[in-house]
Amino acid sequence: MNTDTDIPTRIMSAADALFEQGGGIQFPTVDAVRKAARVSMNDASQVMKAWRRAHLAGPKPAPVDVPPALQDIHRAGLEALWRAAQHHASQSIANMQVAWDAERAETEQLNREMVVAFEAQAAELEHSNNERAACRQRIAELEAEAHAHLESMSRMSSDLSAAQAEVRTQSARAVEIQRRADELRTELDRTHAANAPQAAKDAASQTELAAVRAEMLHLMQMVSGAIGGRIPATKDYSEGKRQ
Protein backbone atom coordinates (compact mmCIF):
# COMPACT_ATOMS: atom_id res chain seq x y z
CA MET A 1 0.00 0.00 0.00
CA ASN A 2 1.40 3.44 -0.96
CA THR A 3 1.98 6.04 1.76
CA ASP A 4 2.69 9.77 1.64
CA THR A 5 6.41 9.13 2.16
CA ASP A 6 6.51 6.89 -0.92
CA ILE A 7 5.18 9.62 -3.23
CA PRO A 8 8.40 11.74 -3.49
CA THR A 9 10.49 8.61 -3.97
CA ARG A 10 8.26 7.36 -6.75
CA ILE A 11 8.25 10.77 -8.42
CA MET A 12 12.06 11.04 -8.24
CA SER A 13 12.49 7.50 -9.59
CA ALA A 14 10.07 8.16 -12.44
CA ALA A 15 11.81 11.44 -13.30
CA ASP A 16 15.26 9.77 -13.29
CA ALA A 17 14.00 6.94 -15.48
CA LEU A 18 12.39 9.28 -18.00
CA PHE A 19 15.48 11.53 -17.99
CA GLU A 20 17.72 8.54 -18.75
CA GLN A 21 15.35 7.33 -21.46
CA GLY A 22 15.61 10.74 -23.11
CA GLY A 23 19.40 10.49 -23.18
CA GLY A 24 19.91 12.98 -20.34
CA ILE A 25 19.36 15.88 -22.73
CA GLN A 26 15.96 17.27 -21.80
CA PHE A 27 14.10 17.17 -18.52
CA PRO A 28 10.87 15.15 -18.55
CA THR A 29 7.59 17.04 -18.33
CA VAL A 30 5.56 17.14 -15.15
CA ASP A 31 2.62 15.44 -16.83
CA ALA A 32 4.80 12.57 -18.06
CA VAL A 33 6.27 12.11 -14.57
CA ARG A 34 2.80 12.32 -13.03
CA LYS A 35 1.50 9.59 -15.30
CA ALA A 36 4.55 7.39 -14.77
CA ALA A 37 4.48 7.77 -10.97
CA ARG A 38 0.64 7.72 -10.82
CA VAL A 39 0.39 10.70 -8.48
CA SER A 40 -1.54 13.95 -8.43
CA MET A 41 -0.49 17.00 -10.39
CA ASN A 42 0.25 19.00 -7.23
CA ASP A 43 2.57 16.33 -5.80
CA ALA A 44 4.34 15.92 -9.13
CA SER A 45 4.89 19.66 -9.58
CA GLN A 46 6.26 20.17 -6.05
CA VAL A 47 8.72 17.28 -6.21
CA MET A 48 9.76 18.08 -9.78
CA LYS A 49 10.81 21.60 -8.70
CA ALA A 50 13.27 20.12 -6.21
CA TRP A 51 14.41 17.50 -8.72
CA ARG A 52 15.16 20.11 -11.37
CA ARG A 53 16.96 22.39 -8.90
CA ALA A 54 19.15 19.48 -7.89
CA HIS A 55 20.05 18.74 -11.50
CA LEU A 56 20.68 22.41 -12.32
CA ALA A 57 22.95 22.99 -9.30
CA GLY A 58 25.34 20.20 -10.29
CA PRO A 59 27.73 18.34 -7.92
CA LYS A 60 29.15 20.24 -4.92
CA PRO A 61 32.94 20.86 -4.97
CA ALA A 62 34.97 18.80 -2.54
CA PRO A 63 36.71 20.74 0.27
CA VAL A 64 40.43 21.39 -0.28
CA ASP A 65 43.06 21.81 2.47
CA VAL A 66 45.24 24.86 1.93
CA PRO A 67 48.95 24.00 2.38
CA PRO A 68 51.17 26.22 4.62
CA ALA A 69 53.16 27.53 1.66
CA LEU A 70 50.02 28.79 0.10
CA GLN A 71 49.01 30.36 3.37
CA ASP A 72 52.33 32.21 3.39
CA ILE A 73 51.73 33.36 -0.14
CA HIS A 74 48.27 34.45 0.93
CA ARG A 75 49.59 36.47 3.77
CA ALA A 76 52.31 37.92 1.59
CA GLY A 77 50.08 38.69 -1.32
CA LEU A 78 46.93 39.87 0.38
CA GLU A 79 46.22 42.26 -2.39
CA ALA A 80 46.50 39.60 -5.05
CA LEU A 81 44.36 37.30 -2.96
CA TRP A 82 41.79 40.02 -2.49
CA ARG A 83 41.61 40.52 -6.21
CA ALA A 84 41.30 36.80 -6.66
CA ALA A 85 38.57 36.74 -4.02
CA GLN A 86 36.74 39.52 -5.75
CA HIS A 87 37.06 37.71 -9.04
CA HIS A 88 35.85 34.51 -7.44
CA ALA A 89 32.94 36.34 -5.83
CA SER A 90 32.03 37.91 -9.13
CA GLN A 91 32.25 34.56 -10.83
CA SER A 92 30.12 33.00 -8.11
CA ILE A 93 27.56 35.75 -8.44
CA ALA A 94 27.55 35.26 -12.19
CA ASN A 95 27.15 31.53 -11.75
CA MET A 96 24.35 32.08 -9.25
CA GLN A 97 22.71 34.49 -11.66
CA VAL A 98 22.96 31.92 -14.43
CA ALA A 99 21.59 29.23 -12.12
CA TRP A 100 18.81 31.53 -10.97
CA ASP A 101 17.95 32.43 -14.56
CA ALA A 102 17.95 28.76 -15.49
CA GLU A 103 15.78 27.90 -12.49
CA ARG A 104 13.40 30.73 -13.31
CA ALA A 105 13.20 29.56 -16.93
CA GLU A 106 12.65 26.02 -15.73
CA THR A 107 9.96 27.20 -13.33
CA GLU A 108 8.24 29.10 -16.09
CA GLN A 109 8.47 26.04 -18.32
CA LEU A 110 7.08 23.95 -15.47
CA ASN A 111 4.21 26.40 -15.02
CA ARG A 112 3.44 26.30 -18.74
CA GLU A 113 3.47 22.52 -18.68
CA MET A 114 1.14 22.53 -15.68
CA VAL A 115 -1.22 24.90 -17.47
CA VAL A 116 -1.22 22.68 -20.56
CA ALA A 117 -1.75 19.58 -18.44
CA PHE A 118 -4.60 21.17 -16.49
CA GLU A 119 -6.22 22.38 -19.71
CA ALA A 120 -5.91 18.89 -21.19
CA GLN A 121 -7.49 17.41 -18.07
CA ALA A 122 -10.26 20.01 -18.21
CA ALA A 123 -10.91 19.18 -21.87
CA GLU A 124 -11.00 15.46 -21.08
CA LEU A 125 -13.38 16.10 -18.18
CA GLU A 126 -15.65 18.23 -20.37
CA HIS A 127 -15.62 15.54 -23.06
CA SER A 128 -16.49 12.89 -20.48
CA ASN A 129 -19.31 15.05 -19.11
CA ASN A 130 -20.69 15.56 -22.61
CA GLU A 131 -20.56 11.82 -23.27
CA ARG A 132 -22.34 11.11 -19.98
CA ALA A 133 -25.00 13.70 -20.83
CA ALA A 134 -25.47 12.13 -24.27
CA CYS A 135 -25.73 8.69 -22.67
CA ARG A 136 -28.32 9.92 -20.18
CA GLN A 137 -30.33 11.48 -23.01
CA ARG A 138 -30.14 8.27 -25.04
CA ILE A 139 -31.23 6.25 -22.01
CA ALA A 140 -34.22 8.56 -21.55
CA GLU A 141 -35.13 8.15 -25.23
CA LEU A 142 -34.86 4.37 -25.00
CA GLU A 143 -37.00 4.35 -21.86
CA ALA A 144 -39.63 6.45 -23.65
CA GLU A 145 -39.56 4.08 -26.64
CA ALA A 146 -39.88 1.07 -24.33
CA HIS A 147 -42.84 2.70 -22.58
CA ALA A 148 -44.50 3.39 -25.94
CA HIS A 149 -43.91 -0.22 -27.01
CA LEU A 150 -45.44 -1.47 -23.77
CA GLU A 151 -48.53 0.69 -24.30
CA SER A 152 -48.80 -0.55 -27.90
CA MET A 153 -48.50 -4.16 -26.73
CA SER A 154 -51.20 -3.52 -24.11
CA ARG A 155 -53.55 -2.15 -26.78
CA MET A 156 -52.77 -5.09 -29.06
CA SER A 157 -53.49 -7.48 -26.19
CA SER A 158 -56.86 -5.80 -25.59
CA ASP A 159 -57.69 -5.98 -29.31
CA LEU A 160 -56.67 -9.64 -29.36
CA SER A 161 -58.90 -10.40 -26.38
CA ALA A 162 -61.83 -8.68 -28.10
CA ALA A 163 -61.14 -10.59 -31.32
CA GLN A 164 -60.97 -13.88 -29.43
CA ALA A 165 -64.29 -13.10 -27.74
CA GLU A 166 -65.84 -12.33 -31.15
CA VAL A 167 -64.46 -15.61 -32.52
CA ARG A 168 -66.00 -17.51 -29.62
CA THR A 169 -69.35 -15.78 -30.25
CA GLN A 170 -69.25 -16.58 -33.97
CA SER A 171 -68.23 -20.15 -33.21
CA ALA A 172 -71.21 -20.53 -30.89
CA ARG A 173 -73.51 -19.13 -33.59
CA ALA A 174 -72.02 -21.51 -36.15
CA VAL A 175 -72.64 -24.45 -33.82
CA GLU A 176 -76.23 -23.32 -33.31
CA ILE A 177 -76.77 -22.91 -37.07
CA GLN A 178 -75.30 -26.35 -37.70
CA ARG A 179 -77.57 -27.84 -35.04
CA ARG A 180 -80.62 -26.18 -36.62
CA ALA A 181 -79.57 -27.39 -40.07
CA ASP A 182 -79.24 -30.93 -38.72
CA GLU A 183 -82.71 -30.68 -37.23
CA LEU A 184 -84.17 -29.43 -40.52
CA ARG A 185 -82.39 -32.18 -42.44
CA THR A 186 -83.78 -34.78 -40.04
CA GLU A 187 -87.27 -33.32 -40.42
CA LEU A 188 -86.95 -33.37 -44.21
CA ASP A 189 -85.79 -36.98 -44.17
CA ARG A 190 -88.72 -37.86 -41.94
CA THR A 191 -91.11 -36.13 -44.36
CA HIS A 192 -89.65 -37.99 -47.34
CA ALA A 193 -89.95 -41.26 -45.46
CA ALA A 194 -93.60 -40.54 -44.63
CA ASN A 195 -94.42 -39.72 -48.29
CA ALA A 196 -92.61 -42.77 -49.70
CA PRO A 197 -95.67 -45.19 -49.63
CA GLN A 198 -97.89 -42.69 -51.42
CA ALA A 199 -95.21 -42.14 -54.02
CA ALA A 200 -94.94 -45.90 -54.57
CA LYS A 201 -98.74 -46.18 -54.89
CA ASP A 202 -98.80 -43.36 -57.47
CA ALA A 203 -96.05 -45.06 -59.43
CA ALA A 204 -98.00 -48.36 -59.44
CA SER A 205 -101.15 -46.56 -60.61
CA GLN A 206 -99.27 -44.93 -63.43
CA THR A 207 -97.87 -48.30 -64.47
CA GLU A 208 -101.31 -49.91 -64.38
CA LEU A 209 -102.81 -47.04 -66.35
CA ALA A 210 -100.14 -47.38 -68.99
CA ALA A 211 -100.88 -51.11 -69.27
CA VAL A 212 -104.64 -50.48 -69.67
CA ARG A 213 -103.98 -47.89 -72.34
CA ALA A 214 -101.74 -50.28 -74.20
CA GLU A 215 -104.43 -53.00 -74.01
CA MET A 216 -107.11 -50.64 -75.28
CA LEU A 217 -104.90 -49.61 -78.17
CA HIS A 218 -104.35 -53.23 -79.06
CA LEU A 219 -108.11 -53.97 -78.98
CA MET A 220 -108.91 -50.92 -81.08
CA GLN A 221 -106.38 -51.99 -83.66
CA MET A 222 -107.95 -55.46 -83.79
CA VAL A 223 -111.48 -54.04 -84.18
CA SER A 224 -110.31 -51.65 -86.85
CA GLY A 225 -108.80 -54.49 -88.79
CA ALA A 226 -111.98 -56.54 -88.48
CA ILE A 227 -114.34 -53.87 -89.89
CA GLY A 228 -112.04 -52.86 -92.68
CA GLY A 229 -110.44 -49.88 -91.17
CA ARG A 230 -113.56 -47.74 -91.07
CA ILE A 231 -113.00 -46.78 -87.48
CA PRO A 232 -109.74 -44.88 -86.99
CA ALA A 233 -107.67 -46.43 -84.29
CA THR A 234 -106.38 -43.12 -83.11
CA LYS A 235 -109.90 -41.70 -82.74
CA ASP A 236 -111.11 -44.68 -80.78
CA TYR A 237 -107.95 -44.43 -78.65
CA SER A 238 -108.60 -40.81 -78.04
CA GLU A 239 -112.18 -41.48 -77.07
CA GLY A 240 -111.12 -44.35 -74.88
CA LYS A 241 -108.51 -42.07 -73.33
CA ARG A 242 -111.20 -39.48 -72.62
CA GLN A 243 -113.37 -42.20 -71.01
GROMACS .gro file of C-alpha atoms in nm:
model
  243
    1MET     CA    1   0.000   0.000   0.000
    2ASN     CA    2   0.140   0.344  -0.096
    3THR     CA    3   0.198   0.604   0.176
    4ASP     CA    4   0.269   0.977   0.164
    5THR     CA    5   0.641   0.913   0.216
    6ASP     CA    6   0.651   0.689  -0.092
    7ILE     CA    7   0.518   0.962  -0.323
    8PRO     CA    8   0.840   1.174  -0.349
    9THR     CA    9   1.049   0.861  -0.397
   10ARG     CA   10   0.826   0.736  -0.675
   11ILE     CA   11   0.825   1.077  -0.842
   12MET     CA   12   1.206   1.104  -0.824
   13SER     CA   13   1.249   0.750  -0.959
   14ALA     CA   14   1.007   0.816  -1.244
   15ALA     CA   15   1.181   1.144  -1.330
   16ASP     CA   16   1.526   0.977  -1.329
   17ALA     CA   17   1.400   0.694  -1.548
   18LEU     CA   18   1.239   0.928  -1.800
   19PHE     CA   19   1.548   1.153  -1.799
   20GLU     CA   20   1.772   0.854  -1.875
   21GLN     CA   21   1.535   0.733  -2.146
   22GLY     CA   22   1.561   1.074  -2.311
   23GLY     CA   23   1.940   1.049  -2.318
   24GLY     CA   24   1.991   1.298  -2.034
   25ILE     CA   25   1.936   1.588  -2.273
   26GLN     CA   26   1.596   1.727  -2.180
   27PHE     CA   27   1.410   1.717  -1.852
   28PRO     CA   28   1.087   1.515  -1.855
   29THR     CA   29   0.759   1.704  -1.833
   30VAL     CA   30   0.556   1.714  -1.515
   31ASP     CA   31   0.262   1.544  -1.683
   32ALA     CA   32   0.480   1.257  -1.806
   33VAL     CA   33   0.627   1.211  -1.457
   34ARG     CA   34   0.280   1.232  -1.303
   35LYS     CA   35   0.150   0.959  -1.530
   36ALA     CA   36   0.455   0.739  -1.477
   37ALA     CA   37   0.448   0.777  -1.097
   38ARG     CA   38   0.064   0.772  -1.082
   39VAL     CA   39   0.039   1.070  -0.848
   40SER     CA   40  -0.154   1.395  -0.843
   41MET     CA   41  -0.049   1.700  -1.039
   42ASN     CA   42   0.025   1.900  -0.723
   43ASP     CA   43   0.257   1.633  -0.580
   44ALA     CA   44   0.434   1.592  -0.913
   45SER     CA   45   0.489   1.966  -0.958
   46GLN     CA   46   0.626   2.017  -0.605
   47VAL     CA   47   0.872   1.728  -0.621
   48MET     CA   48   0.976   1.808  -0.978
   49LYS     CA   49   1.081   2.160  -0.870
   50ALA     CA   50   1.327   2.012  -0.621
   51TRP     CA   51   1.441   1.750  -0.872
   52ARG     CA   52   1.516   2.011  -1.137
   53ARG     CA   53   1.696   2.239  -0.890
   54ALA     CA   54   1.915   1.948  -0.789
   55HIS     CA   55   2.005   1.874  -1.150
   56LEU     CA   56   2.068   2.241  -1.232
   57ALA     CA   57   2.295   2.299  -0.930
   58GLY     CA   58   2.534   2.020  -1.029
   59PRO     CA   59   2.773   1.834  -0.792
   60LYS     CA   60   2.915   2.024  -0.492
   61PRO     CA   61   3.294   2.086  -0.497
   62ALA     CA   62   3.497   1.880  -0.254
   63PRO     CA   63   3.671   2.074   0.027
   64VAL     CA   64   4.043   2.139  -0.028
   65ASP     CA   65   4.306   2.181   0.247
   66VAL     CA   66   4.524   2.486   0.193
   67PRO     CA   67   4.895   2.400   0.238
   68PRO     CA   68   5.117   2.622   0.462
   69ALA     CA   69   5.316   2.753   0.166
   70LEU     CA   70   5.002   2.879   0.010
   71GLN     CA   71   4.901   3.036   0.337
   72ASP     CA   72   5.233   3.221   0.339
   73ILE     CA   73   5.173   3.336  -0.014
   74HIS     CA   74   4.827   3.445   0.093
   75ARG     CA   75   4.959   3.647   0.377
   76ALA     CA   76   5.231   3.792   0.159
   77GLY     CA   77   5.008   3.869  -0.132
   78LEU     CA   78   4.693   3.987   0.038
   79GLU     CA   79   4.622   4.226  -0.239
   80ALA     CA   80   4.650   3.960  -0.505
   81LEU     CA   81   4.436   3.730  -0.296
   82TRP     CA   82   4.179   4.002  -0.249
   83ARG     CA   83   4.161   4.052  -0.621
   84ALA     CA   84   4.130   3.680  -0.666
   85ALA     CA   85   3.857   3.674  -0.402
   86GLN     CA   86   3.674   3.952  -0.575
   87HIS     CA   87   3.706   3.771  -0.904
   88HIS     CA   88   3.585   3.451  -0.744
   89ALA     CA   89   3.294   3.634  -0.583
   90SER     CA   90   3.203   3.791  -0.913
   91GLN     CA   91   3.225   3.456  -1.083
   92SER     CA   92   3.012   3.300  -0.811
   93ILE     CA   93   2.756   3.575  -0.844
   94ALA     CA   94   2.755   3.526  -1.219
   95ASN     CA   95   2.715   3.153  -1.175
   96MET     CA   96   2.435   3.208  -0.925
   97GLN     CA   97   2.271   3.449  -1.166
   98VAL     CA   98   2.296   3.192  -1.443
   99ALA     CA   99   2.159   2.923  -1.212
  100TRP     CA  100   1.881   3.153  -1.097
  101ASP     CA  101   1.795   3.243  -1.456
  102ALA     CA  102   1.795   2.876  -1.549
  103GLU     CA  103   1.578   2.790  -1.249
  104ARG     CA  104   1.340   3.073  -1.331
  105ALA     CA  105   1.320   2.956  -1.693
  106GLU     CA  106   1.265   2.602  -1.573
  107THR     CA  107   0.996   2.720  -1.333
  108GLU     CA  108   0.824   2.910  -1.609
  109GLN     CA  109   0.847   2.604  -1.832
  110LEU     CA  110   0.708   2.395  -1.547
  111ASN     CA  111   0.421   2.640  -1.502
  112ARG     CA  112   0.344   2.630  -1.874
  113GLU     CA  113   0.347   2.252  -1.868
  114MET     CA  114   0.114   2.253  -1.568
  115VAL     CA  115  -0.122   2.490  -1.747
  116VAL     CA  116  -0.122   2.268  -2.056
  117ALA     CA  117  -0.175   1.958  -1.844
  118PHE     CA  118  -0.460   2.117  -1.649
  119GLU     CA  119  -0.622   2.238  -1.971
  120ALA     CA  120  -0.591   1.889  -2.119
  121GLN     CA  121  -0.749   1.741  -1.807
  122ALA     CA  122  -1.026   2.001  -1.821
  123ALA     CA  123  -1.091   1.918  -2.187
  124GLU     CA  124  -1.100   1.546  -2.108
  125LEU     CA  125  -1.338   1.610  -1.818
  126GLU     CA  126  -1.565   1.823  -2.037
  127HIS     CA  127  -1.562   1.554  -2.306
  128SER     CA  128  -1.649   1.289  -2.048
  129ASN     CA  129  -1.931   1.505  -1.911
  130ASN     CA  130  -2.069   1.556  -2.261
  131GLU     CA  131  -2.056   1.182  -2.327
  132ARG     CA  132  -2.234   1.111  -1.998
  133ALA     CA  133  -2.500   1.370  -2.083
  134ALA     CA  134  -2.547   1.213  -2.427
  135CYS     CA  135  -2.573   0.869  -2.267
  136ARG     CA  136  -2.832   0.992  -2.018
  137GLN     CA  137  -3.033   1.148  -2.301
  138ARG     CA  138  -3.014   0.827  -2.504
  139ILE     CA  139  -3.123   0.625  -2.201
  140ALA     CA  140  -3.422   0.856  -2.155
  141GLU     CA  141  -3.513   0.815  -2.523
  142LEU     CA  142  -3.486   0.437  -2.500
  143GLU     CA  143  -3.700   0.435  -2.186
  144ALA     CA  144  -3.963   0.645  -2.365
  145GLU     CA  145  -3.956   0.408  -2.664
  146ALA     CA  146  -3.988   0.107  -2.433
  147HIS     CA  147  -4.284   0.270  -2.258
  148ALA     CA  148  -4.450   0.339  -2.594
  149HIS     CA  149  -4.391  -0.022  -2.701
  150LEU     CA  150  -4.544  -0.147  -2.377
  151GLU     CA  151  -4.853   0.069  -2.430
  152SER     CA  152  -4.880  -0.055  -2.790
  153MET     CA  153  -4.850  -0.416  -2.673
  154SER     CA  154  -5.120  -0.352  -2.411
  155ARG     CA  155  -5.355  -0.215  -2.678
  156MET     CA  156  -5.277  -0.509  -2.906
  157SER     CA  157  -5.349  -0.748  -2.619
  158SER     CA  158  -5.686  -0.580  -2.559
  159ASP     CA  159  -5.769  -0.598  -2.931
  160LEU     CA  160  -5.667  -0.964  -2.936
  161SER     CA  161  -5.890  -1.040  -2.638
  162ALA     CA  162  -6.183  -0.868  -2.810
  163ALA     CA  163  -6.114  -1.059  -3.132
  164GLN     CA  164  -6.097  -1.388  -2.943
  165ALA     CA  165  -6.429  -1.310  -2.774
  166GLU     CA  166  -6.584  -1.233  -3.115
  167VAL     CA  167  -6.446  -1.561  -3.252
  168ARG     CA  168  -6.600  -1.751  -2.962
  169THR     CA  169  -6.935  -1.578  -3.025
  170GLN     CA  170  -6.925  -1.658  -3.397
  171SER     CA  171  -6.823  -2.015  -3.321
  172ALA     CA  172  -7.121  -2.053  -3.089
  173ARG     CA  173  -7.351  -1.913  -3.359
  174ALA     CA  174  -7.202  -2.151  -3.615
  175VAL     CA  175  -7.264  -2.445  -3.382
  176GLU     CA  176  -7.623  -2.332  -3.331
  177ILE     CA  177  -7.677  -2.291  -3.707
  178GLN     CA  178  -7.530  -2.635  -3.770
  179ARG     CA  179  -7.757  -2.784  -3.504
  180ARG     CA  180  -8.062  -2.618  -3.662
  181ALA     CA  181  -7.957  -2.739  -4.007
  182ASP     CA  182  -7.924  -3.093  -3.872
  183GLU     CA  183  -8.271  -3.068  -3.723
  184LEU     CA  184  -8.417  -2.943  -4.052
  185ARG     CA  185  -8.239  -3.218  -4.244
  186THR     CA  186  -8.378  -3.478  -4.004
  187GLU     CA  187  -8.727  -3.332  -4.042
  188LEU     CA  188  -8.695  -3.337  -4.421
  189ASP     CA  189  -8.579  -3.698  -4.417
  190ARG     CA  190  -8.872  -3.786  -4.194
  191THR     CA  191  -9.111  -3.613  -4.436
  192HIS     CA  192  -8.965  -3.799  -4.734
  193ALA     CA  193  -8.995  -4.126  -4.546
  194ALA     CA  194  -9.360  -4.054  -4.463
  195ASN     CA  195  -9.442  -3.972  -4.829
  196ALA     CA  196  -9.261  -4.277  -4.970
  197PRO     CA  197  -9.567  -4.519  -4.963
  198GLN     CA  198  -9.789  -4.269  -5.142
  199ALA     CA  199  -9.521  -4.214  -5.402
  200ALA     CA  200  -9.494  -4.590  -5.457
  201LYS     CA  201  -9.874  -4.618  -5.489
  202ASP     CA  202  -9.880  -4.336  -5.747
  203ALA     CA  203  -9.605  -4.506  -5.943
  204ALA     CA  204  -9.800  -4.836  -5.944
  205SER     CA  205 -10.115  -4.656  -6.061
  206GLN     CA  206  -9.927  -4.493  -6.343
  207THR     CA  207  -9.787  -4.830  -6.447
  208GLU     CA  208 -10.131  -4.991  -6.438
  209LEU     CA  209 -10.281  -4.704  -6.635
  210ALA     CA  210 -10.014  -4.738  -6.899
  211ALA     CA  211 -10.088  -5.111  -6.927
  212VAL     CA  212 -10.464  -5.048  -6.967
  213ARG     CA  213 -10.398  -4.789  -7.234
  214ALA     CA  214 -10.174  -5.028  -7.420
  215GLU     CA  215 -10.443  -5.300  -7.401
  216MET     CA  216 -10.711  -5.064  -7.528
  217LEU     CA  217 -10.490  -4.961  -7.817
  218HIS     CA  218 -10.435  -5.323  -7.906
  219LEU     CA  219 -10.811  -5.397  -7.898
  220MET     CA  220 -10.891  -5.092  -8.108
  221GLN     CA  221 -10.638  -5.199  -8.366
  222MET     CA  222 -10.795  -5.546  -8.379
  223VAL     CA  223 -11.148  -5.404  -8.418
  224SER     CA  224 -11.031  -5.165  -8.685
  225GLY     CA  225 -10.880  -5.449  -8.879
  226ALA     CA  226 -11.198  -5.654  -8.848
  227ILE     CA  227 -11.434  -5.387  -8.989
  228GLY     CA  228 -11.204  -5.286  -9.268
  229GLY     CA  229 -11.044  -4.988  -9.117
  230ARG     CA  230 -11.356  -4.774  -9.107
  231ILE     CA  231 -11.300  -4.678  -8.748
  232PRO     CA  232 -10.974  -4.488  -8.699
  233ALA     CA  233 -10.767  -4.643  -8.429
  234THR     CA  234 -10.638  -4.312  -8.311
  235LYS     CA  235 -10.990  -4.170  -8.274
  236ASP     CA  236 -11.111  -4.468  -8.078
  237TYR     CA  237 -10.795  -4.443  -7.865
  238SER     CA  238 -10.860  -4.081  -7.804
  239GLU     CA  239 -11.218  -4.148  -7.707
  240GLY     CA  240 -11.112  -4.435  -7.488
  241LYS     CA  241 -10.851  -4.207  -7.333
  242ARG     CA  242 -11.120  -3.948  -7.262
  243GLN     CA  243 -11.337  -4.220  -7.101
   0.00000   0.00000   0.00000
